[in-house]
CSV table of C-alpha atoms in Angstrom, one decimal:
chain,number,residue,atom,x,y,z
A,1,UNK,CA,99.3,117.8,127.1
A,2,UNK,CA,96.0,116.4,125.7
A,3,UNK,CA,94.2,115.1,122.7
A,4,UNK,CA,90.3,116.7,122.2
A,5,UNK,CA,88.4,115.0,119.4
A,6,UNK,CA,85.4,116.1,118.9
A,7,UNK,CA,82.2,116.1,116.5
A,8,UNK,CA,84.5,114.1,114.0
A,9,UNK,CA,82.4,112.6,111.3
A,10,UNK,CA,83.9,111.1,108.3
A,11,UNK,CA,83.0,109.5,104.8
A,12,UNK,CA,85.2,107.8,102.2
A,13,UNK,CA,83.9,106.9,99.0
A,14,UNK,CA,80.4,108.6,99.8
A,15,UNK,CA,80.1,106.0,102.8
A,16,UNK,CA,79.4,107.8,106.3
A,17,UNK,CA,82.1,106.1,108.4
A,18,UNK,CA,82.3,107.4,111.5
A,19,UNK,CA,79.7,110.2,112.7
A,20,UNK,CA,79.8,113.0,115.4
A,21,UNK,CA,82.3,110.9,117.0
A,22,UNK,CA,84.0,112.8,120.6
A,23,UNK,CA,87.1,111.3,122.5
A,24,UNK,CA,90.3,113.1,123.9
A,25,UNK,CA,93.4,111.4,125.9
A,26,UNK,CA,95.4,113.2,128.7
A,27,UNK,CA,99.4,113.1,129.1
A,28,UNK,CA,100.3,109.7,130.2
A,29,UNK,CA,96.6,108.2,129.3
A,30,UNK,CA,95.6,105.7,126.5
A,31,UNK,CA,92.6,105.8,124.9
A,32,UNK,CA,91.6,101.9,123.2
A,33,UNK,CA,89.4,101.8,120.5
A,34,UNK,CA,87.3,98.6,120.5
A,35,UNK,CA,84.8,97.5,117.6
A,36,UNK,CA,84.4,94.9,115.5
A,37,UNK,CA,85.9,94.5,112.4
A,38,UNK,CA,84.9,97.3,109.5
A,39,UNK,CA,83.5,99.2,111.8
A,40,UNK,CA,85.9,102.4,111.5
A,41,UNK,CA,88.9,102.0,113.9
A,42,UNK,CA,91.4,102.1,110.4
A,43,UNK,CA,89.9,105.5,109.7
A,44,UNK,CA,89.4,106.9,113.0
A,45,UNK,CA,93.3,106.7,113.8
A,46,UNK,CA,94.0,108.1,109.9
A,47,UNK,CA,91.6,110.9,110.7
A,48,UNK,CA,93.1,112.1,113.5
A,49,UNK,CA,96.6,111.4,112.0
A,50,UNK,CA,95.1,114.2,109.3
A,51,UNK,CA,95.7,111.3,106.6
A,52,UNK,CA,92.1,110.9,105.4
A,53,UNK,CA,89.5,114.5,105.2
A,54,UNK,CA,87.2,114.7,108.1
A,55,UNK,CA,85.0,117.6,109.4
A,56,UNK,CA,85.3,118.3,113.2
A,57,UNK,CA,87.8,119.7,115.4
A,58,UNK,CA,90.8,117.3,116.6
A,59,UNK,CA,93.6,119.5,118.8
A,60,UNK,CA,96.7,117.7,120.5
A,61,UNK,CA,98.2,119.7,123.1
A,62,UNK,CA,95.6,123.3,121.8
A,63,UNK,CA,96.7,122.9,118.0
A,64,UNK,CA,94.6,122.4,115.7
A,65,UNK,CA,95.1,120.0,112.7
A,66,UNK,CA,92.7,121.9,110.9
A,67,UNK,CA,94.0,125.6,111.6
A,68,UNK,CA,98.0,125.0,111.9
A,69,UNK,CA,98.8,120.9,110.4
A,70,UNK,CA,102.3,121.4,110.3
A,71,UNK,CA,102.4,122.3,113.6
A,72,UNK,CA,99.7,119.4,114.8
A,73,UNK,CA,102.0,116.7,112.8
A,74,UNK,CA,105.0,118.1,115.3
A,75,UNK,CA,103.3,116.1,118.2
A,76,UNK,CA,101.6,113.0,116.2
A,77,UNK,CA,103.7,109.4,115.3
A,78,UNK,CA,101.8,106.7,113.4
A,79,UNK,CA,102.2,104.0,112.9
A,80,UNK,CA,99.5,101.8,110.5
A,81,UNK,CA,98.9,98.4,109.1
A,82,UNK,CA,102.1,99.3,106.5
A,83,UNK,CA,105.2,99.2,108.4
A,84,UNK,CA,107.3,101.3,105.8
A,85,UNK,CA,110.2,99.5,105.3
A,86,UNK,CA,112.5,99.0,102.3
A,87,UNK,CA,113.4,95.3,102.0
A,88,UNK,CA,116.7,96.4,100.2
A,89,UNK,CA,117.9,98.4,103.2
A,90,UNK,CA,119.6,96.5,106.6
A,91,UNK,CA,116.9,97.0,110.0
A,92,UNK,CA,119.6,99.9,110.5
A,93,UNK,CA,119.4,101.9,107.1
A,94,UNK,CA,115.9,102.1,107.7
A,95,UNK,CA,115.9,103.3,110.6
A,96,UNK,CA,118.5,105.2,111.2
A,97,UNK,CA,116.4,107.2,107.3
A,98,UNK,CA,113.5,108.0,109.5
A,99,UNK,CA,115.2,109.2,113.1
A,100,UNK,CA,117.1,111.2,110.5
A,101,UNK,CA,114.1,112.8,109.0
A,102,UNK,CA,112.3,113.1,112.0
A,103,UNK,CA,115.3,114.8,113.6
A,104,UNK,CA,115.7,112.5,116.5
A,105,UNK,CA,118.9,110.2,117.0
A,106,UNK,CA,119.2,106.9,118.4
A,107,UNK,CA,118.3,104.7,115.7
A,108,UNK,CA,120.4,101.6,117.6
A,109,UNK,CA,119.1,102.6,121.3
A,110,UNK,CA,116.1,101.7,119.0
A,111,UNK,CA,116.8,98.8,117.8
A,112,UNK,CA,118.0,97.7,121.1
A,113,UNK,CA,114.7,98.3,122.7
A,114,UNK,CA,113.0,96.2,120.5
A,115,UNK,CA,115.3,93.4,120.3
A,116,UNK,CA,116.6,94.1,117.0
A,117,UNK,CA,120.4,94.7,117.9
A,118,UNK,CA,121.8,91.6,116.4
A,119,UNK,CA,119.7,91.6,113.0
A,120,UNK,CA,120.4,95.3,112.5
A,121,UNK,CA,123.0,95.0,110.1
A,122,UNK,CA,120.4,92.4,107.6
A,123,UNK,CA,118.4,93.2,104.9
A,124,UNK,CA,115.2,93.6,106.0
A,125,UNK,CA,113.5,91.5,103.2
A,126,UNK,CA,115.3,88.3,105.1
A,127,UNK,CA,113.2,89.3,108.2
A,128,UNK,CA,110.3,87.7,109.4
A,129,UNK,CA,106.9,89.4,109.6
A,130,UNK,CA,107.0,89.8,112.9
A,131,UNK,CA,110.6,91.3,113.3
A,132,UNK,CA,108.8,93.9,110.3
A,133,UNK,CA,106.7,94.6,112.9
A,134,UNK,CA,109.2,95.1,115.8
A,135,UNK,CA,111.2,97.6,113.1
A,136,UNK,CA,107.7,99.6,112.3
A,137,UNK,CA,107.4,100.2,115.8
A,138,UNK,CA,111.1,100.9,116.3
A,139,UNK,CA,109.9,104.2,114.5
A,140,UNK,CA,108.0,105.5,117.0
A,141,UNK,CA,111.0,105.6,119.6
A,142,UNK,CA,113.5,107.5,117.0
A,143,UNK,CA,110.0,110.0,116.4
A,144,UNK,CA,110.0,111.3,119.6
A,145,UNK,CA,106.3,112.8,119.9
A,146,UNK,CA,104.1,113.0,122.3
A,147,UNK,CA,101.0,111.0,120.7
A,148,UNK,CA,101.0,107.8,119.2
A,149,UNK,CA,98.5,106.2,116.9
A,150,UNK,CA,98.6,102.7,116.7
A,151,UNK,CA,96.5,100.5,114.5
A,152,UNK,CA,96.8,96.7,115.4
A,153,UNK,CA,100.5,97.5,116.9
A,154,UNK,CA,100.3,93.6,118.4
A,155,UNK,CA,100.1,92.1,115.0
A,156,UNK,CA,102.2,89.2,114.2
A,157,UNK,CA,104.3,89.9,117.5
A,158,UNK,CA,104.6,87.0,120.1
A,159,UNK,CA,103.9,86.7,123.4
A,160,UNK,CA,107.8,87.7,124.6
A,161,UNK,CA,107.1,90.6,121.8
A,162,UNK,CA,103.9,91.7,123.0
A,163,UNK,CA,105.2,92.5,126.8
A,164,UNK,CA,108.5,94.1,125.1
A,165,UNK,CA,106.3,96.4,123.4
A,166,UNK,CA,103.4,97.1,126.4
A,167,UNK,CA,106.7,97.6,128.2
A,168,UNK,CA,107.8,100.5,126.0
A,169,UNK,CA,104.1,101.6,125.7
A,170,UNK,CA,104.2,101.6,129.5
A,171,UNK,CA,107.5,103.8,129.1
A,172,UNK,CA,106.1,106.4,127.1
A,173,UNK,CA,102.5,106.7,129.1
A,174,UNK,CA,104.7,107.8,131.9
A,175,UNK,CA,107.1,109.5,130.8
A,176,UNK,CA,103.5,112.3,130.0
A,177,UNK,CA,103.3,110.6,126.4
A,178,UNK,CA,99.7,109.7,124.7
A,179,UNK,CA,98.3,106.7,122.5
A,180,UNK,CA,95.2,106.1,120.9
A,181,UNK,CA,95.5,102.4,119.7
A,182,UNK,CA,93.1,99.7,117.8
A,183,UNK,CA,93.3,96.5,119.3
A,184,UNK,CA,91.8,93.8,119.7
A,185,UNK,CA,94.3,92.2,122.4
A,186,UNK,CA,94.1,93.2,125.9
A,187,UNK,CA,97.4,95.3,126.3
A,188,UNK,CA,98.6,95.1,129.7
A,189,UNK,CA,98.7,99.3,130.6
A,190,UNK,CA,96.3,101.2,132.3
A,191,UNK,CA,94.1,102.6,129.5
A,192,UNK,CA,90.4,103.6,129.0
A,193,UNK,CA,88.4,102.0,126.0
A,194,UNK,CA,86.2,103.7,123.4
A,195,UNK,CA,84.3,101.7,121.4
A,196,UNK,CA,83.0,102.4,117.5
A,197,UNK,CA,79.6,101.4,116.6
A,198,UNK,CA,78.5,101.0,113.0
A,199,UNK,CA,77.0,104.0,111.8
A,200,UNK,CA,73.7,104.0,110.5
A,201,UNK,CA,74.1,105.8,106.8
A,202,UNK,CA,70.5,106.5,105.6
A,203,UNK,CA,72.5,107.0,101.8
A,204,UNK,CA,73.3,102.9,102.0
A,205,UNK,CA,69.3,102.8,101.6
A,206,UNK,CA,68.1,102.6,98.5
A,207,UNK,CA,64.6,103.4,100.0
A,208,UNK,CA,65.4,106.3,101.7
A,209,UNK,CA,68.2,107.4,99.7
A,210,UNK,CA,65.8,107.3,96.6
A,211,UNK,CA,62.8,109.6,98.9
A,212,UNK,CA,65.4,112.3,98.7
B,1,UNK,CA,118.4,119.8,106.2
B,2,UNK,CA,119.9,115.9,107.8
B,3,UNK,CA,116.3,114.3,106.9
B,4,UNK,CA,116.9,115.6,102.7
B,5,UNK,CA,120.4,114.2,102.7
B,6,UNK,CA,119.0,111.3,104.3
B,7,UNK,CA,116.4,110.6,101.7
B,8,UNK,CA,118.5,111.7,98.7
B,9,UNK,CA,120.9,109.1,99.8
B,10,UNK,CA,118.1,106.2,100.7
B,11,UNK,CA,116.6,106.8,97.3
B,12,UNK,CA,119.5,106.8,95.5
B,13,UNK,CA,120.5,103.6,97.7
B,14,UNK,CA,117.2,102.0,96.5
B,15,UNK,CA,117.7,103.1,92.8
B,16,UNK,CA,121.6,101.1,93.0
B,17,UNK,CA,120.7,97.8,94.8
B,18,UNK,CA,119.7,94.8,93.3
B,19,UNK,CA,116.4,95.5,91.8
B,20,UNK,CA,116.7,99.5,92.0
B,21,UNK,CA,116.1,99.3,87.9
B,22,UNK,CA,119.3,102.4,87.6
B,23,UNK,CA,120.8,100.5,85.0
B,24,UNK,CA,117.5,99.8,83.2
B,25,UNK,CA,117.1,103.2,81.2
B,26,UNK,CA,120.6,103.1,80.5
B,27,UNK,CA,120.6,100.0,78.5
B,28,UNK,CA,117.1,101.0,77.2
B,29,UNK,CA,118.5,104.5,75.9
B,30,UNK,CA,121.4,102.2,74.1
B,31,UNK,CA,119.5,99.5,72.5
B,32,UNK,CA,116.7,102.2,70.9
B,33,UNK,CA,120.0,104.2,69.5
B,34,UNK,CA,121.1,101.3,68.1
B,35,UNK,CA,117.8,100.0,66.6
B,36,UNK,CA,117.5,103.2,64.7
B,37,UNK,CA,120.2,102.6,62.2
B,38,UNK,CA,118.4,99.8,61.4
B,39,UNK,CA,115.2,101.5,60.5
B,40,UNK,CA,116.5,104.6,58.7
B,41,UNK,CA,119.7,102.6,56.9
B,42,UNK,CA,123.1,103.0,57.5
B,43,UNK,CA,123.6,106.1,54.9
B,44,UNK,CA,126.4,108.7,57.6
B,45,UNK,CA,124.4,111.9,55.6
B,46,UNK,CA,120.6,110.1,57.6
B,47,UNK,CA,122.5,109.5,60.2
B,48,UNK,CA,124.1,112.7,61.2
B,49,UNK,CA,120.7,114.2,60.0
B,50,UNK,CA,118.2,112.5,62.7
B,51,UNK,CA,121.0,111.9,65.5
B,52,UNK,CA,120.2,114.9,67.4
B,53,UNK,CA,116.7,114.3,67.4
B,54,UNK,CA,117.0,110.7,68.0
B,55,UNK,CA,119.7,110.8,71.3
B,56,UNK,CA,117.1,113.2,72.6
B,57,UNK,CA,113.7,111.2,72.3
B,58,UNK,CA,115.9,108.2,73.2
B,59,UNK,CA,117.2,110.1,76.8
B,60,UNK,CA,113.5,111.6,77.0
B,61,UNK,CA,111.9,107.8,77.0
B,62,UNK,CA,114.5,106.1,79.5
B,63,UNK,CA,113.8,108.9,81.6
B,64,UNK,CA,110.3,108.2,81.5
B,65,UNK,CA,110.8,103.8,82.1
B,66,UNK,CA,111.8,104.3,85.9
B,67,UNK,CA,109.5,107.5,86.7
B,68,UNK,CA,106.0,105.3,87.8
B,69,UNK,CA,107.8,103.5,90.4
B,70,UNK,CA,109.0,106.8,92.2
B,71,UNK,CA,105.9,107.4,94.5
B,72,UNK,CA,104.4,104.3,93.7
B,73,UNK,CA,106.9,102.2,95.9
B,74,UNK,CA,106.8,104.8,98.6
B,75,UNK,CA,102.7,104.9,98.2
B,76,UNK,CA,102.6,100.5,98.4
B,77,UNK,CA,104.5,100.1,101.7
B,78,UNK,CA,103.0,102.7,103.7
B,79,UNK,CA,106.2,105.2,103.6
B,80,UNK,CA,104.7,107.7,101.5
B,81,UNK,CA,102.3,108.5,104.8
B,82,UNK,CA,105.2,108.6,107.2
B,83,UNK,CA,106.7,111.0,104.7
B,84,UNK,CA,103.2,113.2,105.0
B,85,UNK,CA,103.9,113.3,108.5
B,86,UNK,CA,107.6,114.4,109.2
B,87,UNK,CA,108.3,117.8,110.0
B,88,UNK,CA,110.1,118.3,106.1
B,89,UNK,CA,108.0,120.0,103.6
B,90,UNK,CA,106.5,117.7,101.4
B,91,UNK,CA,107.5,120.7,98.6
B,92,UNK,CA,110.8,119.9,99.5
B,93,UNK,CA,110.4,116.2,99.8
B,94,UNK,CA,109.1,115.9,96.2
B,95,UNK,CA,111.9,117.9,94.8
B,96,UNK,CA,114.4,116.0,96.6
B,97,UNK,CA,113.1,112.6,94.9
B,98,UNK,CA,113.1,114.0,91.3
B,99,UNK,CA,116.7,115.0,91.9
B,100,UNK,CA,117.2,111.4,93.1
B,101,UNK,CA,115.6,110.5,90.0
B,102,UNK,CA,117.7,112.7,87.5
B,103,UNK,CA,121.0,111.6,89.7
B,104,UNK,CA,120.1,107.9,88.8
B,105,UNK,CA,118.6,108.2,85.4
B,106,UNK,CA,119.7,111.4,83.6
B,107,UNK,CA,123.2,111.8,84.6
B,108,UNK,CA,124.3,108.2,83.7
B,109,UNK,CA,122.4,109.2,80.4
B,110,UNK,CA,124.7,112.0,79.4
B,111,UNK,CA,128.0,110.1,79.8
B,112,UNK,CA,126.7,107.7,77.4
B,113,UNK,CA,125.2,110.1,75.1
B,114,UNK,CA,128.7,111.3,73.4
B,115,UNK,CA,129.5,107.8,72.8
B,116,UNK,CA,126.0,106.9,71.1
B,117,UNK,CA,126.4,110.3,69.3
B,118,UNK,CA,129.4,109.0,67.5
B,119,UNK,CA,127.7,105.3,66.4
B,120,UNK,CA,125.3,108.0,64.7
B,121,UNK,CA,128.1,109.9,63.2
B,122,UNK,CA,126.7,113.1,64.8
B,123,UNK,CA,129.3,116.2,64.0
B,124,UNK,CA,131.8,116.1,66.1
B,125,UNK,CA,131.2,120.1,67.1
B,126,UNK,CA,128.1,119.3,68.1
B,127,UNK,CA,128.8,117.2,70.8
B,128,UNK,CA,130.1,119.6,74.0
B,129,UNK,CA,126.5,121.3,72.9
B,130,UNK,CA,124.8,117.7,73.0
B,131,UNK,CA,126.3,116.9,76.5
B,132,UNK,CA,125.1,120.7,77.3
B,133,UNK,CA,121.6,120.7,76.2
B,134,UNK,CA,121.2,117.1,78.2
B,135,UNK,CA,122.3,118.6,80.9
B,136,UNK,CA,120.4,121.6,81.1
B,137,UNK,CA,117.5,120.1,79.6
B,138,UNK,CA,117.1,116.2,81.4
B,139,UNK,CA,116.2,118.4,85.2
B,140,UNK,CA,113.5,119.4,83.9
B,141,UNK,CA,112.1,115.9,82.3
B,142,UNK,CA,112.8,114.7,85.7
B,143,UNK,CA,111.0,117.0,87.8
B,144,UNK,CA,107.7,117.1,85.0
B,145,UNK,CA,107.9,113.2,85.3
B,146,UNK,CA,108.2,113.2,89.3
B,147,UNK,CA,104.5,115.7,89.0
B,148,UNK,CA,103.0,113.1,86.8
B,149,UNK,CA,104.1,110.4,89.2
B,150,UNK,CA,102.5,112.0,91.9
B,151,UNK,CA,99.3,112.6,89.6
B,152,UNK,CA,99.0,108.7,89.0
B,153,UNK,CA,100.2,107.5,92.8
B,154,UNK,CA,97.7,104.4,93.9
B,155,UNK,CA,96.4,103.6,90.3
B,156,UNK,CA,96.4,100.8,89.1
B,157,UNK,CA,98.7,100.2,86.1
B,158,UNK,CA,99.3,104.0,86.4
B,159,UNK,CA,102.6,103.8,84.4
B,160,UNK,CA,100.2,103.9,81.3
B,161,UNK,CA,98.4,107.2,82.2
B,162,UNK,CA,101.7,108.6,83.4
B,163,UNK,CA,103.1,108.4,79.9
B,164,UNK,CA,100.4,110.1,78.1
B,165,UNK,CA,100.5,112.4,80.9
B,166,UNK,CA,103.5,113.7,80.8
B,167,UNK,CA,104.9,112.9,77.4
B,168,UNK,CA,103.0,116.3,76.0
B,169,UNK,CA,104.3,118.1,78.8
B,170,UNK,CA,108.3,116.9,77.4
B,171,UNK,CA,107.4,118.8,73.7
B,172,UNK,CA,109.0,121.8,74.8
B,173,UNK,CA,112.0,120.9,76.1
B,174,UNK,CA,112.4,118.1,73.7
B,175,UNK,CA,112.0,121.0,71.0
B,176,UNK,CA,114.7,123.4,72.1
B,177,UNK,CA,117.0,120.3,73.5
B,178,UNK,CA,117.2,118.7,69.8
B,179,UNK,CA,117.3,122.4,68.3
B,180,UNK,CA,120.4,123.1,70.4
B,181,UNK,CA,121.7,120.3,68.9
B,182,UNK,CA,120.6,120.4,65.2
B,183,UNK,CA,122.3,124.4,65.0
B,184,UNK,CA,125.2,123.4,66.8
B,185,UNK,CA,125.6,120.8,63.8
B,186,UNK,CA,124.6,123.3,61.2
B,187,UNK,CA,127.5,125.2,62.2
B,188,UNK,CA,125.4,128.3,63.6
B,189,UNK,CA,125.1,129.7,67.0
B,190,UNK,CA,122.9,127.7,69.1
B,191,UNK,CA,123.3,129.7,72.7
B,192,UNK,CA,120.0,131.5,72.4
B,193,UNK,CA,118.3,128.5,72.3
B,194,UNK,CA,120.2,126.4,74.9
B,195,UNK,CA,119.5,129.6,77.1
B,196,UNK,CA,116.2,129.3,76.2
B,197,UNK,CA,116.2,125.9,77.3
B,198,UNK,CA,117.4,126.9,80.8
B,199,UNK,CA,114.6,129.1,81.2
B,200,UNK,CA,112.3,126.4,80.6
B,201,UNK,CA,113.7,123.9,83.2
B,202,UNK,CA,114.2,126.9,85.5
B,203,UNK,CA,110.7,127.0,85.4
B,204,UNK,CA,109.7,123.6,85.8
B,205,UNK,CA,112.2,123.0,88.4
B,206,UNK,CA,110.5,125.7,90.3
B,207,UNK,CA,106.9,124.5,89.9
B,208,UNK,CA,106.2,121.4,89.8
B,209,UNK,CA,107.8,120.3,93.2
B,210,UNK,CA,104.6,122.4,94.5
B,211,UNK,CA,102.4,121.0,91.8
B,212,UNK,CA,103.5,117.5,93.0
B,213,UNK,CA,102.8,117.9,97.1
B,214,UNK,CA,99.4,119.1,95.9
B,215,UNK,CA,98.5,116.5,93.7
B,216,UNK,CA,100.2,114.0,96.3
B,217,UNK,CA,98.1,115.6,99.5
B,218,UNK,CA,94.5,115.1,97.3
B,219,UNK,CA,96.0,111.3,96.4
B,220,UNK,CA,96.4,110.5,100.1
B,221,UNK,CA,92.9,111.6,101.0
């Protein structure tokens, strides 16, 4: 099992975002993509989710996401800013919707691992944004795949939350799973970093730009 | 196959809870019958004269009051990509939603439609063809609405350009719907068209589900 990235350059809006970048993960690894803010983490992890167009080759485990994306969206979970829940539905509606459509099961082994037991059974526009948070991520243990992409996973979790979740992250490394995650916390798991530098666009020079 | 049951029945959760907006084209679809005595004058001849037309535009325009909010929820709170991502076809994820939509608006439509077909004094053997043409006719302004949802998804007061979008696209079947209707009421034979009418949603049904995942894939990047 492993993710290859390679050569992947991207532009949104006209904007060169990310450029010839090249990273890849192996089972039970984590990749950490450092950079300050703007600078193209957001993007990176939609790119290789295959939710924004890029040119360049991105395989997990030998499929392509260019050549076969049904198949390459068999092995991917994201999980963004958004945390995709209905605030009309209880914590367990939701996600016992999406272990349904990603035809896994146990929606409250789920919720149990994240602490989310007794709430289960609330409306999940009573819940606090942190508890949001806890149920977004819930979604990645009823997905069952092998890579995860997290973007900010940490956000508006506390400190008991945070080592809940390394903990789980630490569960799924071992157990021969992947993650590429944005962060800006120092997450407690053995994991190599990758860090984004602005691109230099010669298009966002009007000088240049106008000499072509 | 568990995942489509499981949205059919989250949407149609949604659509029924506090907020859902269900009941909203149903009320909407009775107050504009009932305004239009008011404009054309109570005369039973007028009446029974513009009825079919008018039950028709009046289901055709509550249909059209809950459609912009059927990706654009999903599109707001980050679902819609999760959706992109599960193993289910987002052909079949698109249909399954316009159905959800037609189970929530249409139907509730056509049980009301025999009752506002009477305040209009619409003749009596017209009704079982009324019910008929709604029902063969409403899938179709579902699943044509649930392509121009898609089409508008992440702009900005898209509900606007949805309307103009798809309202062009309803002539048809607002023509052969009302016709069925209108002959039925004339006292002549109005199957041909009500098959006709079946053809057309056939169509549509078997369309724009692809149109949609299209038009939704190009939104998304």
């Amino acid at each position: 099992m492993s993710l290859a990235v390679s050569d992947l350059t991207c532009r949104r809006s006209g904007r060169l975002i990310l450029k010839d970048l090249a990273f890849g993960c192996a089972a039970g690894e984590a990749l950490l993509l450092k950079g300050p803010n703007g600078v193209g983490k957001s993007t990176c992890l939609r790119a290789v989710a295959g939710l924004v167009p890029s040119s360049g080759d991105i395989r997990c485990n030998g499929v392509s996401l260019g050549d076969d994306r049904d198949a390459y969206h068999q092995h991917i979970a994201y999980a963004g800013h958004l945390d995709a829940i209905k605030p009309q539905l209880s914590l367990r509606e939701n996600l016992a919707f999406w272990s349904d459509l990603f035809g896994g099961d146990g929606a409250d082994a789920a919720l149990e691992l994240f602490d989310l037991a007794d709430l289960a059974d609330r409306p999940a526009q009573t819940c606090s944004a942190g508890q949001k948070r806890r149920l977004g991520l819930a979604r990645l243990a009823v997905a069952r795949r092998n890579l995860w992409l997290l973007d900010e996973p940490t956000v508006s979790l506390d400190a008991r939350t945070v080592e809940r979740f390394t903990g789980v992250l630490k569960a799924h490394l071992e157990g021969g799973g992947m993650a590429v995650i944005a962060t800006h916390l120092d997450l407690a798991i053995p994991a190599t970093d990758f860090a984004l530098t602005p691109v230099q666009d010669i298009s966002d020079d009007p000088f240049l730009a106008g000499a072509f | 196959m568990a995942g489509l049951t499981s949205l059919l029945r989250r949407d149609l959760r949604l659509a029924t809870r506090s907020g859902g907006g269900a009941g909203q084209g149903l009320v909407f679809f009775f107050i504009l019958t009932l305004l239009v005595p008011f404009g054309v004058g109570p005369d039973p001849g007028t009446l029974a004269k513009v009825a079919p037309g008018t039950l028709w535009i009046g289901a055709l325009l509550a249909a059209l009051l809950s459609l912009d909010r059927l990706f654009q929820t999903d599109f707001e709170d980050g679902t819609l990509d999760v959706l992109v991502l599960s193993p289910v076809p987002l052909e079949v994820l698109t249909a399954t939603k316009a159905l959800a939509h037609w189970l929530t608006t249409g139907l509730p439509l056509i049980v009301l439609a025999p009752i506002l077909g009477i305040t209009l004094n619409l003749a009596p053997e017209a009704q079982v063809w009324l019910i008929a043409s709604l029902l063969i006719g409403t899938p179709g302004l579902s699943f044509l609405g649930m392509l121009g949802a898609a089409l508008t998804v992440g702009l900005k007061r898209g509900g606007l350009l949805l309307s103009v979008l798809v309202l062009p696209l309803y002539i048809p079947t607002l023509i052969l719907g009302a016709r069925t209707v209108v002959l039925a009421a004339e006292g002549q034979d109005p199957l041909s068209t009500l098959a006709l009418l079946a053809a057309l949603t056939l169509f549509i049904l078997a369309m724009t589900p692809f149109a949609a995942a299209a038009a939704l894939k190009v939104q998304l990047s």
